[in-house]
Coordinates of C-alpha atoms in Angstrom, one line a residue:
Chain A
M1 CA 152.7 112.1 71.1
E2 CA 150.3 112.4 74.0
K3 CA 147.3 111.4 71.8
E4 CA 149.2 108.3 70.8
S5 CA 150.0 107.3 74.3
S6 CA 146.5 107.7 75.4
T7 CA 145.1 105.6 72.6
G8 CA 147.8 103.1 73.5
R9 CA 146.6 103.0 77.1
K10 CA 143.0 102.5 75.9
A11 CA 144.1 99.5 73.9
V12 CA 145.8 98.1 76.9
S13 CA 142.8 98.5 79.1
A14 CA 140.6 96.9 76.5
E15 CA 142.9 93.9 76.4
Q16 CA 142.8 93.7 80.1
S17 CA 139.0 93.6 80.2
V18 CA 139.0 90.8 77.6
S19 CA 141.4 88.8 79.7
Q20 CA 139.3 89.5 82.7
T21 CA 136.2 88.0 81.0
R22 CA 138.3 85.0 80.1
S23 CA 139.4 84.4 83.6
M24 CA 135.8 84.9 84.8
K25 CA 134.9 81.9 82.7
K26 CA 137.7 80.0 84.2
I27 CA 136.4 80.6 87.7
L28 CA 132.8 79.8 86.9
S29 CA 133.2 76.5 88.8
G30 CA 134.4 78.6 91.7
D31 CA 131.1 80.4 91.5
S32 CA 129.1 77.3 92.0
I33 CA 131.3 76.3 94.9
F34 CA 130.6 79.7 96.5
K35 CA 126.9 79.3 95.9
G36 CA 127.1 75.9 97.6
I37 CA 128.9 77.4 100.6
T38 CA 126.4 80.2 101.0
I39 CA 123.5 77.8 100.8
C40 CA 125.1 75.8 103.6
F41 CA 125.4 78.9 105.7
A42 CA 121.8 79.9 105.1
L43 CA 120.5 76.4 105.8
S44 CA 122.6 76.1 109.0
I45 CA 120.5 78.9 110.5
L46 CA 117.4 76.9 110.0
F47 CA 119.1 73.8 111.2
I48 CA 120.2 75.6 114.4
L49 CA 116.6 76.7 115.1
L50 CA 115.2 73.2 114.5
L51 CA 117.9 71.7 116.7
M52 CA 117.2 74.2 119.4
V53 CA 113.5 73.3 119.4
Y54 CA 114.3 69.6 119.4
E55 CA 116.8 69.9 122.2
M56 CA 114.5 72.0 124.3
G57 CA 111.6 69.6 123.7
R58 CA 113.8 66.6 124.7
E59 CA 115.2 68.3 127.8
S60 CA 111.9 69.5 129.0
F61 CA 110.2 66.2 128.3
P62 CA 110.2 65.0 132.0
S63 CA 108.4 68.1 133.0
I64 CA 105.9 67.9 130.2
R65 CA 105.1 64.3 131.1
Q66 CA 105.0 64.9 134.8
F67 CA 102.8 68.0 134.9
G68 CA 101.0 68.1 131.5
L69 CA 98.7 71.1 131.2
K70 CA 98.9 71.7 134.9
F71 CA 102.3 73.3 134.2
I72 CA 100.7 76.4 132.7
T73 CA 97.8 76.6 135.1
S74 CA 99.5 76.0 138.5
S75 CA 101.1 78.8 140.5
T76 CA 103.2 76.6 142.7
W77 CA 107.0 76.8 142.0
D78 CA 108.7 74.6 144.6
A79 CA 112.1 73.3 143.7
V80 CA 112.4 71.3 146.9
A81 CA 109.1 69.5 146.5
E82 CA 109.7 69.3 142.7
D83 CA 106.3 70.8 142.0
F84 CA 106.4 73.2 139.2
G85 CA 103.8 75.5 137.7
A86 CA 104.7 78.4 135.4
L87 CA 101.6 80.5 135.6
P88 CA 103.1 83.4 137.6
F89 CA 105.9 83.7 135.1
I90 CA 103.6 83.6 132.1
Y91 CA 101.3 86.1 133.8
G92 CA 104.3 88.4 134.6
S93 CA 105.6 88.2 131.1
V94 CA 102.3 88.8 129.4
I95 CA 101.1 91.6 131.7
S96 CA 104.4 93.5 131.8
S97 CA 104.8 93.2 128.0
L98 CA 101.2 94.2 127.2
L99 CA 101.3 97.2 129.6
A100 CA 104.6 98.3 128.2
L101 CA 103.1 98.0 124.7
L102 CA 100.1 100.1 125.7
L103 CA 102.3 102.9 126.9
A104 CA 104.9 102.6 124.1
T105 CA 102.5 102.5 121.1
P106 CA 101.1 106.0 121.2
L107 CA 104.5 107.4 122.0
S108 CA 106.2 105.5 119.1
V109 CA 103.5 106.0 116.5
G110 CA 103.3 109.7 117.5
T111 CA 107.0 110.0 117.0
A112 CA 106.9 108.3 113.7
I113 CA 104.1 110.5 112.5
F114 CA 106.0 113.6 113.6
V115 CA 109.2 112.5 111.8
T116 CA 107.6 111.5 108.5
E117 CA 104.7 113.9 108.2
I118 CA 105.2 117.0 110.3
S119 CA 108.8 117.9 111.1
Q120 CA 111.4 119.3 108.7
K121 CA 113.5 116.6 107.1
R122 CA 116.6 117.5 109.1
I123 CA 115.0 117.7 112.5
G124 CA 113.1 114.4 111.8
G125 CA 116.4 112.8 110.8
I126 CA 118.0 113.9 114.1
I127 CA 115.1 112.7 116.1
S128 CA 114.9 109.3 114.5
A129 CA 118.6 108.8 114.9
L130 CA 118.4 109.6 118.6
V131 CA 115.5 107.2 119.0
E132 CA 117.4 104.5 117.3
L133 CA 120.3 105.2 119.5
L134 CA 118.2 104.1 122.4
A135 CA 118.1 100.7 120.9
A136 CA 121.9 100.5 121.0
I137 CA 122.1 100.9 124.8
P138 CA 122.8 97.5 126.4
S139 CA 119.9 96.2 128.4
V140 CA 122.0 95.8 131.5
I141 CA 122.5 99.5 131.5
Y142 CA 118.8 100.1 131.4
G143 CA 118.5 97.6 134.3
L144 CA 121.2 99.4 136.3
W145 CA 119.6 102.7 135.7
G146 CA 116.2 101.1 136.6
V147 CA 117.3 99.6 139.8
L148 CA 119.6 102.4 141.0
V149 CA 117.7 105.5 139.9
M150 CA 114.2 104.7 138.8
A151 CA 113.1 102.2 141.3
P152 CA 114.1 104.3 144.3
W153 CA 112.3 107.3 142.7
L154 CA 109.2 105.2 142.2
Q155 CA 109.4 104.0 145.8
R156 CA 109.9 107.6 147.2
S157 CA 107.5 109.6 145.1
V158 CA 105.4 107.9 142.5
Q159 CA 104.2 104.9 144.3
P160 CA 103.2 106.7 147.6
F161 CA 101.4 109.2 145.5
L162 CA 99.5 106.5 143.7
I163 CA 98.7 104.7 146.9
D164 CA 97.4 107.9 148.5
H165 CA 95.2 109.0 145.6
F166 CA 94.3 105.9 143.8
G167 CA 94.8 103.3 146.5
Y168 CA 91.2 102.2 146.2
L169 CA 92.0 100.7 142.8
P170 CA 93.2 97.1 142.9
F171 CA 96.1 98.2 140.7
F172 CA 97.7 100.5 143.3
Q173 CA 97.5 98.5 146.5
G174 CA 100.2 97.3 148.9
A175 CA 103.5 98.7 150.0
P176 CA 105.8 100.7 147.7
Y177 CA 108.7 98.5 147.1
G178 CA 110.2 100.3 144.1
V179 CA 111.2 97.2 142.3
S180 CA 107.9 96.0 141.0
M181 CA 105.7 95.2 138.0
M182 CA 105.5 99.0 137.4
A183 CA 109.2 99.4 137.2
A184 CA 109.4 96.6 134.7
V185 CA 106.7 98.1 132.6
I186 CA 108.4 101.4 132.4
I187 CA 111.8 100.0 131.6
L188 CA 110.2 97.8 128.9
M189 CA 108.4 100.7 127.5
I190 CA 111.6 102.7 127.0
M191 CA 113.2 99.7 125.5
I192 CA 110.6 98.9 122.9
V193 CA 109.9 102.5 121.8
P194 CA 112.9 102.5 119.3
I195 CA 111.8 99.4 117.5
I196 CA 108.2 100.4 117.2
T197 CA 109.1 103.9 116.1
S198 CA 111.6 102.9 113.5
I199 CA 109.4 100.3 111.9
S200 CA 106.4 102.5 112.0
K201 CA 108.5 105.2 110.3
E202 CA 109.4 102.7 107.5
V203 CA 105.8 101.9 107.1
L204 CA 104.7 105.5 106.9
M205 CA 107.4 106.3 104.5
A206 CA 106.3 103.5 102.2
I207 CA 102.8 105.1 101.8
P208 CA 102.5 106.5 98.3
Q209 CA 102.6 110.3 98.1
S210 CA 99.5 110.1 95.9
Q211 CA 97.5 109.0 99.0
R212 CA 98.5 112.1 100.9
E213 CA 97.8 114.3 97.8
A214 CA 94.3 112.7 97.5
A215 CA 93.4 113.8 101.0
V216 CA 95.0 117.2 100.7
A217 CA 93.3 117.9 97.4
L218 CA 89.9 117.3 99.1
G219 CA 90.7 120.1 101.5
A220 CA 92.1 118.1 104.4
T221 CA 94.3 119.8 107.0
R222 CA 97.5 118.1 107.9
W223 CA 95.9 116.2 110.8
E224 CA 92.9 115.2 108.6
M225 CA 95.3 114.0 106.0
I226 CA 97.1 111.8 108.5
R227 CA 93.9 110.4 109.9
M228 CA 92.2 109.9 106.5
A229 CA 95.0 108.7 104.2
V230 CA 98.2 107.9 106.2
L231 CA 97.1 106.0 109.2
P232 CA 94.5 103.7 107.5
Y233 CA 96.9 102.9 104.8
G234 CA 99.7 102.1 107.2
R235 CA 97.4 100.4 109.8
S236 CA 98.4 96.8 109.4
G237 CA 102.1 97.8 109.1
I238 CA 102.0 99.7 112.3
L239 CA 100.2 96.8 113.9
G240 CA 103.1 94.7 112.8
A241 CA 105.6 97.1 114.3
V242 CA 103.7 97.0 117.6
I243 CA 103.7 93.2 117.6
L244 CA 107.4 93.2 116.9
G245 CA 107.7 95.4 120.0
L246 CA 105.7 92.8 121.9
G247 CA 108.1 90.1 120.8
R248 CA 111.0 92.2 122.0
A249 CA 109.3 92.9 125.4
I250 CA 108.4 89.3 126.0
G251 CA 111.9 88.1 125.4
E252 CA 113.7 90.9 127.3
T253 CA 115.6 89.4 130.2
M254 CA 118.3 91.4 131.9
A255 CA 116.7 94.8 132.5
V256 CA 113.4 93.2 133.6
T257 CA 115.2 90.8 136.0
M258 CA 116.9 93.7 137.6
V259 CA 113.8 95.7 138.4
I260 CA 110.8 93.4 138.6
G261 CA 111.5 92.0 142.1
N262 CA 111.6 88.3 141.1
T263 CA 108.7 87.1 143.2
P264 CA 106.6 84.3 141.7
Q265 CA 103.1 85.7 142.5
I266 CA 100.1 86.8 140.7
S267 CA 98.9 90.2 141.9
L268 CA 96.7 92.7 140.2
S269 CA 98.7 95.5 141.9
L270 CA 101.3 97.1 139.8
L271 CA 103.2 98.0 142.9
S272 CA 104.0 94.4 143.9
P273 CA 107.0 92.5 142.6
A274 CA 106.5 89.9 140.0
Y275 CA 108.5 87.5 137.8
T276 CA 108.8 86.8 134.1
M277 CA 109.7 83.7 132.1
P278 CA 113.1 84.9 130.9
S279 CA 113.9 86.1 134.4
V280 CA 113.3 82.8 136.1
I281 CA 115.4 81.0 133.6
A282 CA 118.3 83.4 134.0
N283 CA 118.0 83.4 137.8
E284 CA 117.6 79.7 138.4
F285 CA 119.4 77.9 135.7
A286 CA 122.8 77.9 137.3
E287 CA 121.4 76.6 140.6
T288 CA 119.3 73.7 139.4
T289 CA 120.0 70.5 141.4
T290 CA 117.4 68.1 140.1
R291 CA 116.6 67.0 136.6
M292 CA 113.0 68.0 137.1
H293 CA 113.9 71.5 138.0
S294 CA 116.0 72.0 134.8
A295 CA 113.3 70.3 132.8
A296 CA 110.7 72.7 134.1
L297 CA 113.0 75.7 133.2
M298 CA 113.5 74.2 129.8
E299 CA 109.7 74.0 129.3
I300 CA 109.4 77.6 130.2
G301 CA 112.0 78.3 127.6
L302 CA 110.1 76.3 125.1
I303 CA 106.9 78.2 125.8
L304 CA 108.8 81.5 125.5
L305 CA 110.4 80.4 122.2
A306 CA 107.0 79.4 120.8
V307 CA 105.4 82.7 121.8
T308 CA 108.2 84.9 120.5
L309 CA 108.4 83.0 117.2
L310 CA 104.7 83.2 116.7
V311 CA 104.6 86.9 117.5
N312 CA 107.5 87.6 115.2
V313 CA 106.1 85.7 112.2
L314 CA 102.8 87.5 112.6
A315 CA 104.4 90.9 112.8
R316 CA 106.6 90.3 109.8
L317 CA 103.6 89.3 107.7
L318 CA 101.8 92.4 108.7
V319 CA 104.7 94.8 108.0
W320 CA 105.4 93.0 104.7
S321 CA 101.8 93.4 103.6
V322 CA 102.2 97.2 103.7
T323 CA 105.7 97.8 102.5
R324 CA 105.7 95.2 99.8
G325 CA 105.6 96.7 96.3
T326 CA 104.9 100.2 97.6
A327 CA 108.3 100.8 99.2
G328 CA 109.7 104.1 97.9
G329 CA 106.6 104.3 95.7
G330 CA 106.5 107.9 94.4
R331 CA 107.1 109.7 97.6
I332 CA 108.2 113.1 96.6
Q333 CA 109.6 115.0 99.6
Chain B
M1 CA 81.3 134.0 79.9
G2 CA 83.2 135.3 82.8
I3 CA 86.7 134.4 83.8
K4 CA 86.7 132.1 86.8
L5 CA 90.4 131.7 87.3
K6 CA 93.2 133.9 86.1
L7 CA 96.9 133.2 86.2
E8 CA 99.0 136.3 86.1
G9 CA 102.8 136.1 85.7
V10 CA 103.0 132.8 87.6
N11 CA 106.5 131.4 88.2
V12 CA 107.2 128.1 90.0
F13 CA 110.6 127.5 91.5
F14 CA 112.0 124.2 92.9
G15 CA 115.0 125.4 94.8
N16 CA 116.8 127.5 92.3
N17 CA 115.3 125.9 89.3
R18 CA 112.6 127.9 87.6
A19 CA 110.2 125.3 86.3
V20 CA 107.4 127.7 85.1
K21 CA 108.1 131.1 83.7
D22 CA 105.7 134.0 83.7
V23 CA 102.6 132.1 82.7
N24 CA 99.3 133.9 82.0
I25 CA 96.2 131.9 81.4
D26 CA 92.5 132.7 81.8
F27 CA 90.2 129.9 82.7
H28 CA 86.7 130.7 81.6
A29 CA 83.8 129.7 83.8
N30 CA 81.9 126.5 82.6
M31 CA 84.5 125.9 80.0
V32 CA 87.2 123.2 79.7
T33 CA 90.7 124.6 79.3
A34 CA 93.4 122.1 78.3
I35 CA 97.1 122.6 79.0
I36 CA 99.2 120.7 76.5
G37 CA 102.9 120.4 75.8
P38 CA 105.7 117.9 75.7
S39 CA 106.9 116.0 78.8
G40 CA 108.7 118.2 81.3
C41 CA 107.2 121.4 80.0
G42 CA 105.7 122.3 83.3
K43 CA 102.1 121.7 82.6
S44 CA 101.4 119.6 85.7
T45 CA 103.4 122.1 87.7
V46 CA 101.2 124.9 86.5
L47 CA 98.1 122.9 87.4
R48 CA 99.3 122.0 90.8
S49 CA 100.0 125.6 91.6
I50 CA 96.3 126.3 91.2
N51 CA 95.2 124.5 94.3
R52 CA 98.5 125.1 96.2
M53 CA 99.6 121.5 96.0
H54 CA 103.2 122.8 95.9
D55 CA 102.8 123.7 99.6
M56 CA 103.5 120.1 100.3
V57 CA 107.0 120.3 98.8
P58 CA 109.3 122.3 101.0
S59 CA 111.6 123.4 98.2
A60 CA 108.8 124.7 96.0
R61 CA 107.9 128.4 95.7
V62 CA 105.2 130.1 93.6
T63 CA 105.3 133.8 92.6
G64 CA 102.8 135.8 90.7
K65 CA 99.1 135.9 91.1
I66 CA 96.4 133.2 90.8
L67 CA 93.0 134.9 91.0
L68 CA 90.0 132.8 91.9
D69 CA 87.0 135.1 91.4
Q70 CA 89.4 138.1 91.6
T71 CA 90.9 137.0 94.9
D72 CA 94.6 135.9 94.9
I73 CA 94.8 132.4 96.4
Y74 CA 98.5 133.1 97.3
E75 CA 97.6 136.1 99.4
K76 CA 99.2 136.1 102.8
N77 CA 96.0 135.3 104.7
A78 CA 94.6 133.0 102.2
D79 CA 93.8 129.5 103.7
P80 CA 95.0 126.7 101.4
V81 CA 92.6 124.3 103.0
S82 CA 89.5 126.2 102.1
I83 CA 91.0 127.0 98.6
R84 CA 91.4 123.3 98.0
R85 CA 87.7 122.8 98.9
R86 CA 86.8 125.2 96.1
I87 CA 89.3 123.8 93.7
G88 CA 89.2 120.1 93.5
M89 CA 91.8 117.9 91.8
V90 CA 91.9 114.5 90.0
F91 CA 95.2 112.9 89.6
Q92 CA 97.1 110.9 87.0
K93 CA 96.8 107.6 88.7
P94 CA 93.5 106.8 90.3
N95 CA 94.1 107.1 94.1
P96 CA 91.1 106.0 96.0
F97 CA 91.7 105.4 99.7
P98 CA 92.2 101.6 99.8
A99 CA 91.1 101.2 103.4
M100 CA 87.7 102.7 102.7
S101 CA 84.6 101.4 101.1
I102 CA 83.3 102.9 97.9
Y103 CA 80.7 104.8 99.9
D104 CA 83.3 106.2 102.3
N105 CA 85.6 107.2 99.6
V106 CA 82.9 109.4 98.0
I107 CA 81.9 111.0 101.2
A108 CA 85.4 111.4 102.6
G109 CA 86.0 114.9 101.4
Y110 CA 82.5 116.1 102.2
K111 CA 82.8 114.8 105.8
L112 CA 85.8 117.1 106.3
N113 CA 83.5 120.1 106.1
G114 CA 81.6 118.9 109.2
R115 CA 79.2 116.3 110.3
A116 CA 76.9 115.0 107.6
N117 CA 73.8 113.1 108.7
R118 CA 73.0 109.7 107.2
Q119 CA 70.3 110.9 104.8
E120 CA 72.4 113.8 103.5
S121 CA 75.4 111.5 103.0
D122 CA 73.3 109.0 101.1
E123 CA 72.1 111.7 98.8
I124 CA 75.5 113.1 98.2
V125 CA 77.0 109.7 97.5
E126 CA 74.2 108.7 95.1
G127 CA 74.2 112.1 93.4
S128 CA 78.0 112.1 92.9
L129 CA 78.2 108.6 91.7
K130 CA 75.3 109.2 89.2
R131 CA 77.1 112.3 88.0
V132 CA 80.1 110.2 87.0
A133 CA 77.9 107.4 85.6
L134 CA 79.2 104.9 88.2
W135 CA 76.0 104.5 90.2
D136 CA 74.5 101.7 88.3
E137 CA 77.8 99.8 88.3
V138 CA 78.4 100.0 92.1
K139 CA 75.0 100.6 93.8
D140 CA 74.8 97.0 95.0
R141 CA 78.3 97.0 96.6
L142 CA 78.8 100.4 98.1
K143 CA 80.2 98.9 101.2
K144 CA 82.8 97.0 99.3
S145 CA 86.4 98.1 99.1
A146 CA 87.2 100.7 96.4
M147 CA 90.1 98.5 95.3
E148 CA 87.7 96.0 93.8
L149 CA 86.9 98.4 91.0
S150 CA 88.7 98.5 87.7
G151 CA 91.1 101.4 86.9
G152 CA 88.6 103.3 84.9
Q153 CA 85.9 102.9 87.6
Q154 CA 88.4 104.0 90.3
Q155 CA 89.2 107.1 88.3
R156 CA 85.5 107.9 88.0
L157 CA 85.2 107.2 91.8
C158 CA 88.0 109.8 92.4
I159 CA 86.1 112.3 90.3
A160 CA 82.9 111.5 92.3
R161 CA 84.9 112.1 95.5
T162 CA 86.1 115.4 94.1
I163 CA 82.7 116.7 93.1
A164 CA 81.1 115.5 96.3
V165 CA 83.0 118.4 98.0
R166 CA 81.1 120.7 95.6
P167 CA 84.1 122.6 94.3
E168 CA 83.9 125.4 91.8
V169 CA 86.9 124.4 89.7
I170 CA 88.1 120.9 88.9
L171 CA 91.7 120.3 88.0
M172 CA 92.6 117.1 86.1
D173 CA 96.2 116.0 85.8
E174 CA 96.3 113.6 82.9
P175 CA 93.3 111.8 84.2
C176 CA 93.3 109.2 81.5
S177 CA 96.9 108.4 81.2
A178 CA 96.6 105.2 83.2
L179 CA 93.4 104.1 81.5
D180 CA 92.4 102.0 78.5
P181 CA 90.6 103.6 75.5
I182 CA 87.1 102.7 76.6
A183 CA 87.6 104.0 80.1
T184 CA 89.2 107.1 78.5
A185 CA 86.1 107.7 76.3
K186 CA 83.9 107.5 79.4
I187 CA 86.0 110.1 81.3
E188 CA 86.1 112.4 78.3
E189 CA 82.3 112.2 78.0
L190 CA 82.1 113.0 81.7
I191 CA 84.4 116.0 81.4
N192 CA 82.0 117.3 78.7
E193 CA 79.1 117.0 81.2
L194 CA 81.0 118.4 84.1
K195 CA 81.6 121.8 82.5
E196 CA 77.9 122.6 82.8
Q197 CA 78.5 123.0 86.5
Y198 CA 82.2 123.4 86.9
T199 CA 85.2 125.2 85.5
V200 CA 87.5 122.5 84.3
A201 CA 91.3 122.6 83.7
I202 CA 92.9 119.5 82.2
V203 CA 96.5 118.7 81.6
T204 CA 97.0 116.2 78.9
H205 CA 99.9 114.9 76.8
N206 CA 97.4 113.6 74.3
M207 CA 96.6 116.3 71.7
Q208 CA 93.6 114.5 70.3
Q209 CA 92.2 114.5 73.7
A210 CA 92.7 118.2 74.1
A211 CA 91.1 118.8 70.8
R212 CA 88.1 116.6 71.7
V213 CA 87.3 117.9 75.2
S214 CA 88.5 121.4 75.6
D215 CA 87.2 124.9 74.6
Y216 CA 90.5 126.7 75.2
T217 CA 94.0 125.3 74.9
A218 CA 97.3 126.5 76.4
F219 CA 100.5 125.3 74.8
L220 CA 103.5 125.2 77.2
Y221 CA 107.0 124.6 76.2
L222 CA 110.0 124.5 78.6
G223 CA 108.0 126.3 81.3
E224 CA 106.8 129.1 79.1
L225 CA 103.4 129.7 77.7
I226 CA 103.8 129.7 73.9
E227 CA 100.2 130.2 72.9
F228 CA 96.8 130.4 74.5
D229 CA 93.6 130.6 72.5
R230 CA 90.3 128.9 71.6
T231 CA 91.0 125.2 71.0
G232 CA 89.6 125.4 67.4
K233 CA 92.1 128.2 66.6
I234 CA 95.1 126.4 68.2
F235 CA 94.5 123.2 66.3
T236 CA 93.6 124.7 62.9
N237 CA 95.3 128.0 62.7
P238 CA 97.9 128.7 65.4
E239 CA 99.6 132.0 65.6
K240 CA 103.0 130.6 66.4
K241 CA 105.2 128.4 64.3
H242 CA 106.2 126.5 67.4
T243 CA 102.7 125.6 68.3
E244 CA 102.0 124.4 64.8
D245 CA 105.2 122.2 64.9
Y246 CA 104.0 120.6 68.1
I247 CA 100.4 119.9 67.1
T248 CA 101.4 118.5 63.7
G249 CA 103.8 116.2 65.5
R250 CA 107.0 117.7 64.2
F251 CA 108.5 117.5 67.7
G252 CA 107.4 116.4 71.2

């Protein structure tokens, strides 16, 4: 009896699957509709980007016509006299991002190497999860911590120390304000460590195990193996990770605005307040009174957009050149 | 001829899985010893235990003794790094360092031993490349990337890189499996020359190759050593029925 019923059930399920294929054929036209819809969605992203560039170009046109190249070479930012030059903001963005990158790169690459090459799998997993958790913290929280905890600490202990001992250097001159280029650099560093670490980790994991074996078989120690086989192979991918970090740093708004001091000046000293492109847009946009003022802010936005786009495309190309084809390629562990 | 390398009761475990069971093989100095057997029989696993490559895999464990000139390389205070400098290895797929030039690839391992001056390096690179019959093909482009070479040339480059370290034993893990017949013939010829200076162990799934290049042959099946003898004997008059079945192609 039981046997019979089970074969009966099989027959039923077979019939079901036949009818399923039939109904599949019926909804094939639905398939093409679905395809059309997804294509529209995908294209809309591109459309939004192009629209954004177009709108920003249009809105900033008065400023572009009025100031021309002077816009990026002048340091005057006077909303009353309607004289706008973005150099301090460009300077602030570039310097804060580059310095943050300089500090974050060794930290991140070191962490990635530890996680992929040195630590036990479980410990490495915990560490990389924690690092990636850093990326989940809202930037306003970083800013809050920066302005309430870090900046006062810088003002009380770090900056006076630097002034006392290294005050002869142009980088550590002036009064200790706390909120400063230095504070922005540190906050940015913490914020870009996760992205550089996790992408470097991906890149290192994509390196074929045969490369490591080649070095080890020649009598390389672990460090020699990393230096000889791992880092050179992953070089361009790690560079890509670093540039992605740069993109993130340049575009970061909230946390930087809260700790950098928002003063449009160009100073070599890391102790003095500065200003960045995203910060000035965020701070002034609500208060624009003249067309020219908003056009100038738009033009800053356009410059920012161009820089970040360029940086991101470059980075993606570099990362892609390493991970392409070799991803998961014969890594044993 | 003396025995250069001796495997005594070698077992290799991956976790709880015993991949190699009580294997005993003697590798004679200046001879080529082939390890043959069907896929998954543990031949590469045996080979990789000889220069402690399993150290890289956390779950792997090797028991038994592997004596290099009477010294156990798995002894507590044995240094795997210096062992690997004495026992070089050539892998299945050519794996030159892609970011390095041909010249730097050859000298890479030697440099690990300490600083080499310019002249010394030049001599080692030229000597090693001549040894693998690659010198004439690459002498005009030593500074070019190693990736410009063909597969067979890359494999010979990897052999040159291995002998530049001046090892005593060379392990080859199916060195021709990724190569075409012409490149294979070149490598086999090279193996024949290498044994004048080195003790060679080669893993191969190709029985004809084992018959052509080796002096001794070990036949492994399911992690166990079935038979080990002179190559001539194994291929013409094996002791075990199992060996005969394999070399006559009745299974495998």
